[in-house]
PDB file of C-alpha atoms in Angstrom:
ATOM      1  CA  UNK A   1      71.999  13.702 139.203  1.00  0.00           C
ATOM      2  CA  UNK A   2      69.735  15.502 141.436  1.00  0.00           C
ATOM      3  CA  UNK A   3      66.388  17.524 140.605  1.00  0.00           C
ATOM      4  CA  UNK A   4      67.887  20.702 141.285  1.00  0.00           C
ATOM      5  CA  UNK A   5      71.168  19.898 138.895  1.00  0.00           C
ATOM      6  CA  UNK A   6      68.237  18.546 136.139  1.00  0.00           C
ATOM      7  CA  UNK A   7      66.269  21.630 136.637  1.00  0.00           C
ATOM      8  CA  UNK A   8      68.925  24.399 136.939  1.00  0.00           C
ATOM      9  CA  UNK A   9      70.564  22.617 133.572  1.00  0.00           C
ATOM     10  CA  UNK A  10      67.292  22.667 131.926  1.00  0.00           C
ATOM     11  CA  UNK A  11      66.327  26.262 132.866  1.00  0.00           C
ATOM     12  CA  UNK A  12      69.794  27.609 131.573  1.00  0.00           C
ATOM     13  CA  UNK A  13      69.484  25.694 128.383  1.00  0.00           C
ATOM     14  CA  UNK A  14      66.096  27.210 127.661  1.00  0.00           C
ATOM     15  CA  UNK A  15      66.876  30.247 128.737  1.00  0.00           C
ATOM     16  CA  UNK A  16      69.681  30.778 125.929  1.00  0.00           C
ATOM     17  CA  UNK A  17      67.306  29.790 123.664  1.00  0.00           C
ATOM     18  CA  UNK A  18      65.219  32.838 124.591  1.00  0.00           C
ATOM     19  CA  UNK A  19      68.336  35.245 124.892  1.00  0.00           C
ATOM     20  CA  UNK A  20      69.228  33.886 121.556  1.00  0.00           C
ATOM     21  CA  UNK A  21      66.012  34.368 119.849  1.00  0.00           C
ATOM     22  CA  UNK A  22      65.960  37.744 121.439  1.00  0.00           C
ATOM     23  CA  UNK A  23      69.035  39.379 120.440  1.00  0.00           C
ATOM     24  CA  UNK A  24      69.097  37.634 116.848  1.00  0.00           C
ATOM     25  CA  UNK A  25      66.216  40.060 116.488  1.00  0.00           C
ATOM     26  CA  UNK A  26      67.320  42.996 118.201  1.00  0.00           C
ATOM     27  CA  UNK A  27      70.814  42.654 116.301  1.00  0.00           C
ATOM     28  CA  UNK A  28      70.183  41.073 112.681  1.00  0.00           C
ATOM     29  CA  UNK A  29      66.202  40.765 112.120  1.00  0.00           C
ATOM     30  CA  UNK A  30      65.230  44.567 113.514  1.00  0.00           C
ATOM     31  CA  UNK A  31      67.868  45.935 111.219  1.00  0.00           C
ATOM     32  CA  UNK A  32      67.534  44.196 108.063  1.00  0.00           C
ATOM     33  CA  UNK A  33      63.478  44.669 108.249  1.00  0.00           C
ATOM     34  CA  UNK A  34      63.986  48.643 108.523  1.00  0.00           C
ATOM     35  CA  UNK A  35      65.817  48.062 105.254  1.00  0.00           C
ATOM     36  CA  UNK A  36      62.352  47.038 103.120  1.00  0.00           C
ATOM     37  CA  UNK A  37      58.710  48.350 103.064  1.00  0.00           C
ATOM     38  CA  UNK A  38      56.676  48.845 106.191  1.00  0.00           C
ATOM     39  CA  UNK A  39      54.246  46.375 104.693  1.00  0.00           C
ATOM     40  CA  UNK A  40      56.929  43.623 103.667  1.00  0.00           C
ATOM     41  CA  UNK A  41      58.525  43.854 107.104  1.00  0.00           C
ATOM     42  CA  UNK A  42      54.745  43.223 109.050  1.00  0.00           C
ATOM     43  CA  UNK A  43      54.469  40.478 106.586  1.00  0.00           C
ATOM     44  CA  UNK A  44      57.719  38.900 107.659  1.00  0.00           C
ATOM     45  CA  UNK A  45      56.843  39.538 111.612  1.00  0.00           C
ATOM     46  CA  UNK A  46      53.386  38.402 111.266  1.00  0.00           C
ATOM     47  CA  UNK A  47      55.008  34.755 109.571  1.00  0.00           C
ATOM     48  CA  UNK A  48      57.798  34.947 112.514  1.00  0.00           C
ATOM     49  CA  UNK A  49      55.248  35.363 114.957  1.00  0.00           C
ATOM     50  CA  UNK A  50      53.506  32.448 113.818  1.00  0.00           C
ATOM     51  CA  UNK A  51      56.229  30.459 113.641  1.00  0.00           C
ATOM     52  CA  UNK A  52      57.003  31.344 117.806  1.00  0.00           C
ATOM     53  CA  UNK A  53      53.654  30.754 118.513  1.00  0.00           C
ATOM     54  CA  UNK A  54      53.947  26.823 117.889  1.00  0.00           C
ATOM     55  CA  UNK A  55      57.160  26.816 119.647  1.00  0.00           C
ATOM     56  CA  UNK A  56      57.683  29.400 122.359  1.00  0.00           C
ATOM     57  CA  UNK A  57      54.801  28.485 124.548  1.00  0.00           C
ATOM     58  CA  UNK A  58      55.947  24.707 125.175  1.00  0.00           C
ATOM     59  CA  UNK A  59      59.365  26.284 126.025  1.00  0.00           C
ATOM     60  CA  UNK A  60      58.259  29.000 128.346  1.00  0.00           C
ATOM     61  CA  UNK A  61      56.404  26.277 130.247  1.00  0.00           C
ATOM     62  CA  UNK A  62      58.803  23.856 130.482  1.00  0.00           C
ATOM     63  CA  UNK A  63      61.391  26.978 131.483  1.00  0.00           C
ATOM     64  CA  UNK A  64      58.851  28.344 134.139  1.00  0.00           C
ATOM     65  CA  UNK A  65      58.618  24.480 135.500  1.00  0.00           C
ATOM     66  CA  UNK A  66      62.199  24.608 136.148  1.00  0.00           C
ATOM     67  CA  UNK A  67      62.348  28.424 137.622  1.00  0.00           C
ATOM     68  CA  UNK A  68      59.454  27.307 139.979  1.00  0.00           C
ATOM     69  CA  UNK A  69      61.313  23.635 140.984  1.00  0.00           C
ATOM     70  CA  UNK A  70      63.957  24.764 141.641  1.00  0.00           C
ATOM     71  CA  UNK A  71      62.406  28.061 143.833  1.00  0.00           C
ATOM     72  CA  UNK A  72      60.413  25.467 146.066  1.00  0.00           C
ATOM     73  CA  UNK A  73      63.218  22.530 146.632  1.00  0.00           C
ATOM     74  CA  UNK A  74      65.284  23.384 149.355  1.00  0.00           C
ATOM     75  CA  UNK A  75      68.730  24.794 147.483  1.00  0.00           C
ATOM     76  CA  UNK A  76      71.810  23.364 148.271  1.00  0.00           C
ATOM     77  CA  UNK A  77      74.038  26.201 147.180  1.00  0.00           C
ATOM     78  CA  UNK A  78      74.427  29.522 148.641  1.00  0.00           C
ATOM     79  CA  UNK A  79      73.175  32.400 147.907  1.00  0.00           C
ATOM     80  CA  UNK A  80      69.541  31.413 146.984  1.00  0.00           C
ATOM     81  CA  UNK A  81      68.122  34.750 146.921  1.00  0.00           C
ATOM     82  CA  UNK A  82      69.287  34.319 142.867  1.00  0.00           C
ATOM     83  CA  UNK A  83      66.355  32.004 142.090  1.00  0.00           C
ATOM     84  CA  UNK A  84      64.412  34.199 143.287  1.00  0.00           C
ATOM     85  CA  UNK A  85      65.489  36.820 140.826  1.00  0.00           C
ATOM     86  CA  UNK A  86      65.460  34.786 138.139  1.00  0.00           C
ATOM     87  CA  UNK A  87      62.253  33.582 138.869  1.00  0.00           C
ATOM     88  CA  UNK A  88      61.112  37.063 139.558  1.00  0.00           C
ATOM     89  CA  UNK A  89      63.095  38.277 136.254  1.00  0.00           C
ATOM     90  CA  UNK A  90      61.836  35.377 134.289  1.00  0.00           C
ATOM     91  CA  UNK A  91      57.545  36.523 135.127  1.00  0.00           C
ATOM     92  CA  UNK A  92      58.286  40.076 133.948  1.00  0.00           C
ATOM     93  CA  UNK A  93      60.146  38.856 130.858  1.00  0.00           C
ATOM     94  CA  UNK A  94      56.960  36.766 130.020  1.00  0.00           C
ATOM     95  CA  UNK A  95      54.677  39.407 130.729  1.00  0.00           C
ATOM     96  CA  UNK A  96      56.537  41.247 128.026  1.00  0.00           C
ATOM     97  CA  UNK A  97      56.403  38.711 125.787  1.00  0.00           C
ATOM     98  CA  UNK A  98      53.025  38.289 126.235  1.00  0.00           C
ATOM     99  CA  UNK A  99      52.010  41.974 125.171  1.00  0.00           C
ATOM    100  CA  UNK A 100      54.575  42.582 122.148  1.00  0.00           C
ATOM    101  CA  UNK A 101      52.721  39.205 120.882  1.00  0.00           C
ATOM    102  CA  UNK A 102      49.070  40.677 121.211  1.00  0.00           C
ATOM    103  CA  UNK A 103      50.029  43.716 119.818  1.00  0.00           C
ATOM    104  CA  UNK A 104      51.647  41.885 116.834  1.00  0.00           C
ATOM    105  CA  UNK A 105      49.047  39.828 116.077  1.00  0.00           C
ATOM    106  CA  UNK A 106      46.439  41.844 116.406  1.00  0.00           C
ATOM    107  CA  UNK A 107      48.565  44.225 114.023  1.00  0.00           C
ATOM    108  CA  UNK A 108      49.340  41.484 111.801  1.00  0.00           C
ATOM    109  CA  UNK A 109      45.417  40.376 111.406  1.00  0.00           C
ATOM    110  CA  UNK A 110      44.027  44.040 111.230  1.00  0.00           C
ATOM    111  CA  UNK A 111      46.400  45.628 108.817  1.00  0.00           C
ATOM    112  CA  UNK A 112      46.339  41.974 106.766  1.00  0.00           C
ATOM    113  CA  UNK A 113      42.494  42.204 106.548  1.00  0.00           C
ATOM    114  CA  UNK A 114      43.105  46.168 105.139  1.00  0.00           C
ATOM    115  CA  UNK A 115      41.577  47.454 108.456  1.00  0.00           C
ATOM    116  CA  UNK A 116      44.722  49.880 109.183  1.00  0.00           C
ATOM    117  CA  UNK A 117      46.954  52.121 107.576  1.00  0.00           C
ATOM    118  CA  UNK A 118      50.813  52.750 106.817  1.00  0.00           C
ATOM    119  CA  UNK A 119      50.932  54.965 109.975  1.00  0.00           C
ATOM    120  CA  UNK A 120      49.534  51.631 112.243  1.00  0.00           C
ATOM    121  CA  UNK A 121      52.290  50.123 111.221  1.00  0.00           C
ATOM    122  CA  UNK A 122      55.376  52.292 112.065  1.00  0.00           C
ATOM    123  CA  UNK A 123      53.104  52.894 115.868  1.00  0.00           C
ATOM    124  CA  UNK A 124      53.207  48.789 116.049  1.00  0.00           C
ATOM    125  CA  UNK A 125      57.078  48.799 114.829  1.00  0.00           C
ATOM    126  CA  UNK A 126      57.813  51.527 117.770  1.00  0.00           C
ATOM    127  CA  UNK A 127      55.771  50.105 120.113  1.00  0.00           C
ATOM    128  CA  UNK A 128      57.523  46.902 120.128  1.00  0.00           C
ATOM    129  CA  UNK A 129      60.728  47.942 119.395  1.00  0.00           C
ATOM    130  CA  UNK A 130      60.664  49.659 122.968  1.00  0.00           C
ATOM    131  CA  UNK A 131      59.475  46.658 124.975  1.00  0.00           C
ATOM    132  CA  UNK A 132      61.843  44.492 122.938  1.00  0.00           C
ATOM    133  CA  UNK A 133      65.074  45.795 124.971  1.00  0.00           C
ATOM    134  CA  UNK A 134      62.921  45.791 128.074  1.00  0.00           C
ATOM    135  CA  UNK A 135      62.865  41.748 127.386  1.00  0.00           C
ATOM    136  CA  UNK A 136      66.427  41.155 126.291  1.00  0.00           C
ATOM    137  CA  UNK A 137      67.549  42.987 129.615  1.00  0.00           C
ATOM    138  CA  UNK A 138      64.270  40.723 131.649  1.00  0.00           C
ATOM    139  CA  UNK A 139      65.703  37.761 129.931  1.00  0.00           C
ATOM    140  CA  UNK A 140      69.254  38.308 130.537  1.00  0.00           C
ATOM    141  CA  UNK A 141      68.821  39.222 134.053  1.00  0.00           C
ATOM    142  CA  UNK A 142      67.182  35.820 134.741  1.00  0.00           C
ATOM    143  CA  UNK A 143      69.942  33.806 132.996  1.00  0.00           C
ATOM    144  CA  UNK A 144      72.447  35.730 134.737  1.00  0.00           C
ATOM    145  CA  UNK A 145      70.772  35.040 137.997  1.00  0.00           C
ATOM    146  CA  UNK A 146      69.843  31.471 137.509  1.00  0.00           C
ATOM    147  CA  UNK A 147      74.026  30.831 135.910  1.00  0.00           C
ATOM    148  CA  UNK A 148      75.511  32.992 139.214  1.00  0.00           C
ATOM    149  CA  UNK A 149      73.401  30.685 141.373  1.00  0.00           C
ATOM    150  CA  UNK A 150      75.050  27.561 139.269  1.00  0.00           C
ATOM    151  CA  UNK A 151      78.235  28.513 139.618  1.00  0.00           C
ATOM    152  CA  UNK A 152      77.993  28.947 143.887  1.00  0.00           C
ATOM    153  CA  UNK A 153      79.829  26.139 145.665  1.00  0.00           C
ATOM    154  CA  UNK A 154      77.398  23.721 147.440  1.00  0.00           C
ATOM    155  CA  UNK A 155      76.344  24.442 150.839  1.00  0.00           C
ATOM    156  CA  UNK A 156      77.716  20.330 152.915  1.00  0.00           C
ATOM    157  CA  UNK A 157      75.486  20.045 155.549  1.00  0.00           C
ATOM    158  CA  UNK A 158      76.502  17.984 158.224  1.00  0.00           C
TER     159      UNK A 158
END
């Protein structure tokens, strides 16, 4: 198995993870926490979040590995321009990540150490519920990209 079938296999894989993760929030967690108090559902983020935070990081580094192997070996399918999309896709998708988790945990740690009020609360909820589609479609567009450039027949040199 080559390096580029290892990496483009381990990218994908990851990569669902994150879609996954993603739009289980967007479609089950974001609804069902607008069902219970704004202080119960920061609770349950803040735990989430803490949760990701001993996960996430080891798999956005292994996925970013991958995106960047497989953008500096020499591809052997056509169309190539696609890892650079995903790759491209993948850095704004973690630059997203990266500020809905600040915000949250500084929300989280603030409004647990009764620094902030009710109306902090719904600005954090609003604040990342906007960014949160603006990573599902980051996310998405990288697996997309990465899959489409999977899929291409192999370029036979000769």
């Amino acid at each position: 198995m080559s390096l580029e079938t290892i990496a483009l296999i381990g990218v994908l894989t990851l990569l669902a993870i994150s879609v996954g993760a993603d739009f289980l929030w967007l479609i089950v967690m974001k609804p069902a926490l607008s069902q219970i108090s704004d202080r119960a559902a920061l609770e349950i983020m803040g735990s989430i979040h803490l949760q990701a935070i001993k996960v996430m990081p080891v798999i956005f580094l292994i996925m970013l590995t991958f995106a960047v192997i497989l953008n500096l070996i020499p591809p052997s399918r056509s169309e190539s321009y696609l890892l650079r999309i995903g790759l491209i896709s993948l850095a704004i998708y973690f630059a997203l990540v990266l500020v809905t988790s600040i915000s949250i945990h500084h929300g989280s740690v603030s409004i647990s150490n009764g620094a902030e009020s009710e109306l902090m609360i719904r600005e954090l909820h609003n604040k990342w519920d906007a960014i949160l589609w603006f990573r599902a479609i980051g996310v998405l567009v990288s697996y997309w990209s990465f899959l489409h450039y999977a899929l291409n027949p192999k370029i036979h040199r000769t």
